[in-house]
PDB file of C-alpha atoms in Angstrom:
ATOM      1  CA  UNK A   1     -35.489  19.659 225.503  1.00  0.00           C
ATOM      2  CA  UNK A   2     -33.863  22.088 227.920  1.00  0.00           C
ATOM      3  CA  UNK A   3     -34.594  25.794 227.997  1.00  0.00           C
ATOM      4  CA  UNK A   4     -31.094  26.492 226.781  1.00  0.00           C
ATOM      5  CA  UNK A   5     -31.355  24.223 223.726  1.00  0.00           C
ATOM      6  CA  UNK A   6     -34.809  25.580 222.816  1.00  0.00           C
ATOM      7  CA  UNK A   7     -33.483  29.147 222.979  1.00  0.00           C
ATOM      8  CA  UNK A   8     -30.484  28.186 220.826  1.00  0.00           C
ATOM      9  CA  UNK A   9     -32.715  26.529 218.206  1.00  0.00           C
ATOM     10  CA  UNK A  10     -34.996  29.560 218.116  1.00  0.00           C
ATOM     11  CA  UNK A  11     -32.007  31.877 217.604  1.00  0.00           C
ATOM     12  CA  UNK A  12     -30.874  29.785 214.629  1.00  0.00           C
ATOM     13  CA  UNK A  13     -34.344  30.157 213.156  1.00  0.00           C
ATOM     14  CA  UNK A  14     -33.970  33.927 213.101  1.00  0.00           C
ATOM     15  CA  UNK A  15     -35.908  34.973 216.204  1.00  0.00           C
ATOM     16  CA  UNK A  16     -34.077  36.280 219.271  1.00  0.00           C
ATOM     17  CA  UNK A  17     -37.005  35.632 221.634  1.00  0.00           C
ATOM     18  CA  UNK A  18     -36.800  32.503 223.808  1.00  0.00           C
ATOM     19  CA  UNK A  19     -39.363  29.807 223.110  1.00  0.00           C
ATOM     20  CA  UNK A  20     -41.933  29.580 225.877  1.00  0.00           C
ATOM     21  CA  UNK A  21     -42.716  25.923 226.533  1.00  0.00           C
ATOM     22  CA  UNK A  22     -46.233  24.985 227.518  1.00  0.00           C
ATOM     23  CA  UNK A  23     -46.538  24.294 231.226  1.00  0.00           C
ATOM     24  CA  UNK A  24     -43.183  25.884 232.049  1.00  0.00           C
ATOM     25  CA  UNK A  25     -43.157  27.916 235.233  1.00  0.00           C
ATOM     26  CA  UNK A  26     -42.071  31.547 234.903  1.00  0.00           C
ATOM     27  CA  UNK A  27     -38.868  32.425 236.733  1.00  0.00           C
ATOM     28  CA  UNK A  28     -39.664  33.099 240.376  1.00  0.00           C
ATOM     29  CA  UNK A  29     -36.706  34.385 242.436  1.00  0.00           C
ATOM     30  CA  UNK A  30     -38.465  33.731 245.763  1.00  0.00           C
ATOM     31  CA  UNK A  31     -39.165  30.128 244.771  1.00  0.00           C
ATOM     32  CA  UNK A  32     -35.527  29.732 243.714  1.00  0.00           C
ATOM     33  CA  UNK A  33     -34.424  30.821 247.197  1.00  0.00           C
ATOM     34  CA  UNK A  34     -37.081  29.044 249.248  1.00  0.00           C
ATOM     35  CA  UNK A  35     -36.789  25.725 247.435  1.00  0.00           C
ATOM     36  CA  UNK A  36     -33.150  25.507 248.572  1.00  0.00           C
ATOM     37  CA  UNK A  37     -34.251  25.557 252.232  1.00  0.00           C
ATOM     38  CA  UNK A  38     -34.953  22.087 253.637  1.00  0.00           C
ATOM     39  CA  UNK A  39     -37.039  23.550 256.478  1.00  0.00           C
ATOM     40  CA  UNK A  40     -39.359  25.263 254.017  1.00  0.00           C
ATOM     41  CA  UNK A  41     -39.744  22.117 251.907  1.00  0.00           C
ATOM     42  CA  UNK A  42     -40.374  19.944 254.973  1.00  0.00           C
ATOM     43  CA  UNK A  43     -43.027  22.373 256.237  1.00  0.00           C
ATOM     44  CA  UNK A  44     -44.638  22.476 252.793  1.00  0.00           C
ATOM     45  CA  UNK A  45     -44.637  18.676 252.555  1.00  0.00           C
ATOM     46  CA  UNK A  46     -46.257  18.546 256.005  1.00  0.00           C
ATOM     47  CA  UNK A  47     -49.004  20.868 254.744  1.00  0.00           C
ATOM     48  CA  UNK A  48     -49.552  18.641 251.718  1.00  0.00           C
ATOM     49  CA  UNK A  49     -49.645  15.529 253.908  1.00  0.00           C
ATOM     50  CA  UNK A  50     -52.194  17.092 256.242  1.00  0.00           C
ATOM     51  CA  UNK A  51     -54.375  18.177 253.327  1.00  0.00           C
ATOM     52  CA  UNK A  52     -54.321  14.602 251.984  1.00  0.00           C
ATOM     53  CA  UNK A  53     -55.183  13.279 255.452  1.00  0.00           C
ATOM     54  CA  UNK A  54     -58.148  15.633 255.874  1.00  0.00           C
ATOM     55  CA  UNK A  55     -59.385  14.970 252.339  1.00  0.00           C
ATOM     56  CA  UNK A  56     -59.273  11.180 252.642  1.00  0.00           C
ATOM     57  CA  UNK A  57     -60.356  10.880 256.257  1.00  0.00           C
ATOM     58  CA  UNK A  58     -63.341  13.163 255.576  1.00  0.00           C
ATOM     59  CA  UNK A  59     -63.051  14.610 259.037  1.00  0.00           C
ATOM     60  CA  UNK A  60     -62.063  18.018 260.304  1.00  0.00           C
ATOM     61  CA  UNK A  61     -62.673  16.804 263.858  1.00  0.00           C
ATOM     62  CA  UNK A  62     -59.548  14.640 264.131  1.00  0.00           C
ATOM     63  CA  UNK A  63     -56.006  15.675 263.268  1.00  0.00           C
ATOM     64  CA  UNK A  64     -52.981  13.606 262.249  1.00  0.00           C
ATOM     65  CA  UNK A  65     -51.397  14.383 265.631  1.00  0.00           C
ATOM     66  CA  UNK A  66     -54.496  13.150 267.451  1.00  0.00           C
ATOM     67  CA  UNK A  67     -54.482   9.963 265.361  1.00  0.00           C
ATOM     68  CA  UNK A  68     -50.815   9.508 266.283  1.00  0.00           C
ATOM     69  CA  UNK A  69     -51.648   9.834 269.959  1.00  0.00           C
ATOM     70  CA  UNK A  70     -54.576   7.418 269.673  1.00  0.00           C
ATOM     71  CA  UNK A  71     -52.292   4.971 267.863  1.00  0.00           C
ATOM     72  CA  UNK A  72     -49.657   5.227 270.609  1.00  0.00           C
ATOM     73  CA  UNK A  73     -52.303   4.664 273.287  1.00  0.00           C
ATOM     74  CA  UNK A  74     -53.792   1.718 271.395  1.00  0.00           C
ATOM     75  CA  UNK A  75     -50.381   0.040 271.500  1.00  0.00           C
ATOM     76  CA  UNK A  76     -49.430   1.151 275.029  1.00  0.00           C
ATOM     77  CA  UNK A  77     -52.479   1.645 277.250  1.00  0.00           C
ATOM     78  CA  UNK A  78     -52.279   3.655 280.452  1.00  0.00           C
ATOM     79  CA  UNK A  79     -49.246   5.753 279.560  1.00  0.00           C
ATOM     80  CA  UNK A  80     -48.535   8.879 281.526  1.00  0.00           C
ATOM     81  CA  UNK A  81     -48.279  12.240 279.765  1.00  0.00           C
ATOM     82  CA  UNK A  82     -44.501  12.275 279.943  1.00  0.00           C
ATOM     83  CA  UNK A  83     -44.254   8.870 278.224  1.00  0.00           C
ATOM     84  CA  UNK A  84     -46.779   9.879 275.540  1.00  0.00           C
ATOM     85  CA  UNK A  85     -44.804  13.047 274.857  1.00  0.00           C
ATOM     86  CA  UNK A  86     -41.589  11.065 274.641  1.00  0.00           C
ATOM     87  CA  UNK A  87     -43.153   8.497 272.255  1.00  0.00           C
ATOM     88  CA  UNK A  88     -44.431  11.221 269.903  1.00  0.00           C
ATOM     89  CA  UNK A  89     -41.648  13.787 270.439  1.00  0.00           C
ATOM     90  CA  UNK A  90     -44.054  16.345 271.907  1.00  0.00           C
ATOM     91  CA  UNK A  91     -43.561  18.906 274.616  1.00  0.00           C
ATOM     92  CA  UNK A  92     -45.542  18.667 277.862  1.00  0.00           C
ATOM     93  CA  UNK A  93     -48.001  21.456 276.994  1.00  0.00           C
ATOM     94  CA  UNK A  94     -48.872  20.073 273.552  1.00  0.00           C
ATOM     95  CA  UNK A  95     -49.291  16.571 274.981  1.00  0.00           C
ATOM     96  CA  UNK A  96     -51.659  17.834 277.691  1.00  0.00           C
ATOM     97  CA  UNK A  97     -53.714  19.912 275.218  1.00  0.00           C
ATOM     98  CA  UNK A  98     -54.114  17.065 272.713  1.00  0.00           C
ATOM     99  CA  UNK A  99     -55.045  14.616 275.474  1.00  0.00           C
ATOM    100  CA  UNK A 100     -57.666  17.062 276.762  1.00  0.00           C
ATOM    101  CA  UNK A 101     -59.195  17.430 273.281  1.00  0.00           C
ATOM    102  CA  UNK A 102     -59.278  13.650 272.849  1.00  0.00           C
ATOM    103  CA  UNK A 103     -60.841  13.202 276.301  1.00  0.00           C
ATOM    104  CA  UNK A 104     -63.459  15.880 275.488  1.00  0.00           C
ATOM    105  CA  UNK A 105     -64.382  13.851 272.377  1.00  0.00           C
ATOM    106  CA  UNK A 106     -64.648  10.648 274.414  1.00  0.00           C
ATOM    107  CA  UNK A 107     -61.730   9.046 272.562  1.00  0.00           C
ATOM    108  CA  UNK A 108     -59.376   8.872 275.561  1.00  0.00           C
ATOM    109  CA  UNK A 109     -59.903   8.313 279.264  1.00  0.00           C
ATOM    110  CA  UNK A 110     -57.511   9.919 281.728  1.00  0.00           C
ATOM    111  CA  UNK A 111     -57.041   9.004 285.398  1.00  0.00           C
ATOM    112  CA  UNK A 112     -54.797  10.067 288.233  1.00  0.00           C
ATOM    113  CA  UNK A 113     -51.809   7.746 288.527  1.00  0.00           C
ATOM    114  CA  UNK A 114     -52.253   5.849 291.826  1.00  0.00           C
ATOM    115  CA  UNK A 115     -48.454   5.572 292.170  1.00  0.00           C
ATOM    116  CA  UNK A 116     -47.847   9.298 291.634  1.00  0.00           C
ATOM    117  CA  UNK A 117     -50.859  11.543 292.288  1.00  0.00           C
ATOM    118  CA  UNK A 118     -49.241  14.386 290.282  1.00  0.00           C
ATOM    119  CA  UNK A 119     -49.212  12.226 287.149  1.00  0.00           C
ATOM    120  CA  UNK A 120     -52.093  11.354 284.796  1.00  0.00           C
ATOM    121  CA  UNK A 121     -52.483   8.050 282.958  1.00  0.00           C
ATOM    122  CA  UNK A 122     -54.373   7.797 279.681  1.00  0.00           C
ATOM    123  CA  UNK A 123     -55.974   4.983 277.713  1.00  0.00           C
ATOM    124  CA  UNK A 124     -57.812   4.900 274.398  1.00  0.00           C
ATOM    125  CA  UNK A 125     -61.549   4.248 274.729  1.00  0.00           C
ATOM    126  CA  UNK A 126     -63.598   1.775 272.691  1.00  0.00           C
ATOM    127  CA  UNK A 127     -64.859   4.762 270.678  1.00  0.00           C
ATOM    128  CA  UNK A 128     -61.259   5.871 270.032  1.00  0.00           C
ATOM    129  CA  UNK A 129     -60.286   2.379 268.887  1.00  0.00           C
ATOM    130  CA  UNK A 130     -63.285   2.249 266.562  1.00  0.00           C
ATOM    131  CA  UNK A 131     -62.342   5.618 265.077  1.00  0.00           C
ATOM    132  CA  UNK A 132     -58.729   4.716 264.276  1.00  0.00           C
ATOM    133  CA  UNK A 133     -59.833   1.329 262.942  1.00  0.00           C
ATOM    134  CA  UNK A 134     -62.414   3.029 260.708  1.00  0.00           C
ATOM    135  CA  UNK A 135     -59.812   5.539 259.482  1.00  0.00           C
ATOM    136  CA  UNK A 136     -56.956   3.042 259.007  1.00  0.00           C
ATOM    137  CA  UNK A 137     -57.395   2.575 255.253  1.00  0.00           C
ATOM    138  CA  UNK A 138     -57.688   6.331 254.629  1.00  0.00           C
ATOM    139  CA  UNK A 139     -54.682   7.078 256.831  1.00  0.00           C
ATOM    140  CA  UNK A 140     -52.537   4.552 254.969  1.00  0.00           C
ATOM    141  CA  UNK A 141     -53.734   5.854 251.595  1.00  0.00           C
ATOM    142  CA  UNK A 142     -52.900   9.447 252.547  1.00  0.00           C
ATOM    143  CA  UNK A 143     -49.362   8.328 253.437  1.00  0.00           C
ATOM    144  CA  UNK A 144     -49.031   6.473 250.134  1.00  0.00           C
ATOM    145  CA  UNK A 145     -50.287   9.463 248.144  1.00  0.00           C
ATOM    146  CA  UNK A 146     -47.797  11.742 249.875  1.00  0.00           C
ATOM    147  CA  UNK A 147     -44.808   9.935 248.373  1.00  0.00           C
ATOM    148  CA  UNK A 148     -46.537   8.498 245.298  1.00  0.00           C
ATOM    149  CA  UNK A 149     -45.030  11.109 242.926  1.00  0.00           C
ATOM    150  CA  UNK A 150     -41.638   9.466 243.549  1.00  0.00           C
ATOM    151  CA  UNK A 151     -40.687   6.320 241.619  1.00  0.00           C
ATOM    152  CA  UNK A 152     -40.960   3.219 243.888  1.00  0.00           C
ATOM    153  CA  UNK A 153     -37.181   2.869 244.318  1.00  0.00           C
ATOM    154  CA  UNK A 154     -36.906   6.554 245.330  1.00  0.00           C
ATOM    155  CA  UNK A 155     -39.705   6.161 247.912  1.00  0.00           C
ATOM    156  CA  UNK A 156     -37.636   3.613 249.809  1.00  0.00           C
ATOM    157  CA  UNK A 157     -34.516   5.783 249.630  1.00  0.00           C
ATOM    158  CA  UNK A 158     -36.504   8.873 250.669  1.00  0.00           C
ATOM    159  CA  UNK A 159     -37.956   7.093 253.707  1.00  0.00           C
ATOM    160  CA  UNK A 160     -34.538   5.755 254.755  1.00  0.00           C
ATOM    161  CA  UNK A 161     -32.949   9.202 254.418  1.00  0.00           C
ATOM    162  CA  UNK A 162     -35.814  10.851 256.270  1.00  0.00           C
ATOM    163  CA  UNK A 163     -35.567   8.351 259.132  1.00  0.00           C
ATOM    164  CA  UNK A 164     -31.775   8.728 259.245  1.00  0.00           C
ATOM    165  CA  UNK A 165     -32.046  12.510 259.385  1.00  0.00           C
ATOM    166  CA  UNK A 166     -34.628  12.460 262.192  1.00  0.00           C
ATOM    167  CA  UNK A 167     -32.648   9.829 264.110  1.00  0.00           C
ATOM    168  CA  UNK A 168     -29.418  11.850 263.860  1.00  0.00           C
ATOM    169  CA  UNK A 169     -31.124  14.994 265.159  1.00  0.00           C
ATOM    170  CA  UNK A 170     -32.786  13.095 268.007  1.00  0.00           C
ATOM    171  CA  UNK A 171     -29.420  11.631 269.020  1.00  0.00           C
ATOM    172  CA  UNK A 172     -27.863  15.108 269.022  1.00  0.00           C
ATOM    173  CA  UNK A 173     -30.783  16.382 271.111  1.00  0.00           C
ATOM    174  CA  UNK A 174     -30.309  13.600 273.687  1.00  0.00           C
ATOM    175  CA  UNK A 175     -26.568  14.310 273.871  1.00  0.00           C
ATOM    176  CA  UNK A 176     -27.236  18.004 274.500  1.00  0.00           C
ATOM    177  CA  UNK A 177     -29.781  17.160 277.196  1.00  0.00           C
ATOM    178  CA  UNK A 178     -27.293  14.815 278.884  1.00  0.00           C
ATOM    179  CA  UNK A 179     -24.620  17.524 278.820  1.00  0.00           C
ATOM    180  CA  UNK A 180     -27.023  20.094 280.274  1.00  0.00           C
ATOM    181  CA  UNK A 181     -28.514  17.726 282.872  1.00  0.00           C
ATOM    182  CA  UNK A 182     -25.937  15.036 283.765  1.00  0.00           C
ATOM    183  CA  UNK A 183     -27.399  12.395 286.088  1.00  0.00           C
TER     184      UNK A 183
END
């Protein structure tokens, strides 16, 4: 029953006060505004996803971004920082900081690139591989739980739309970069 129909039925019964349904949220003007902003909802969903990750992975010592970097290095060993950043859509500073944290934990090894002494190459260590293998089930479950409130057919549509949106923005970004820095 909608709010409108419950109010109308209550008015017919002689009372002018709207019926308050159990579990109904009170009107919140800020929520009404914020929930129309995709950026806000995406940020909030990211927070929820990270909370699920930390809860299931039972570790505050590894972050989803660090797991992403370990995953990239497990599939492409000895990448340089620029390539890692490109793979994960990270800026140079963030890439360097995350790599340093992973190296400090013994999860990544970094060496000077023999072909370009200014560049650093990184590889996941045996300990890093063990960690992501141990966490694999929890990582997958956290991803499933994130979209589980959607019906199965909507999950597929949501993922396709999300990928299409990210892809479109990345294409626009590349076009702008090419216009600013033609080769």
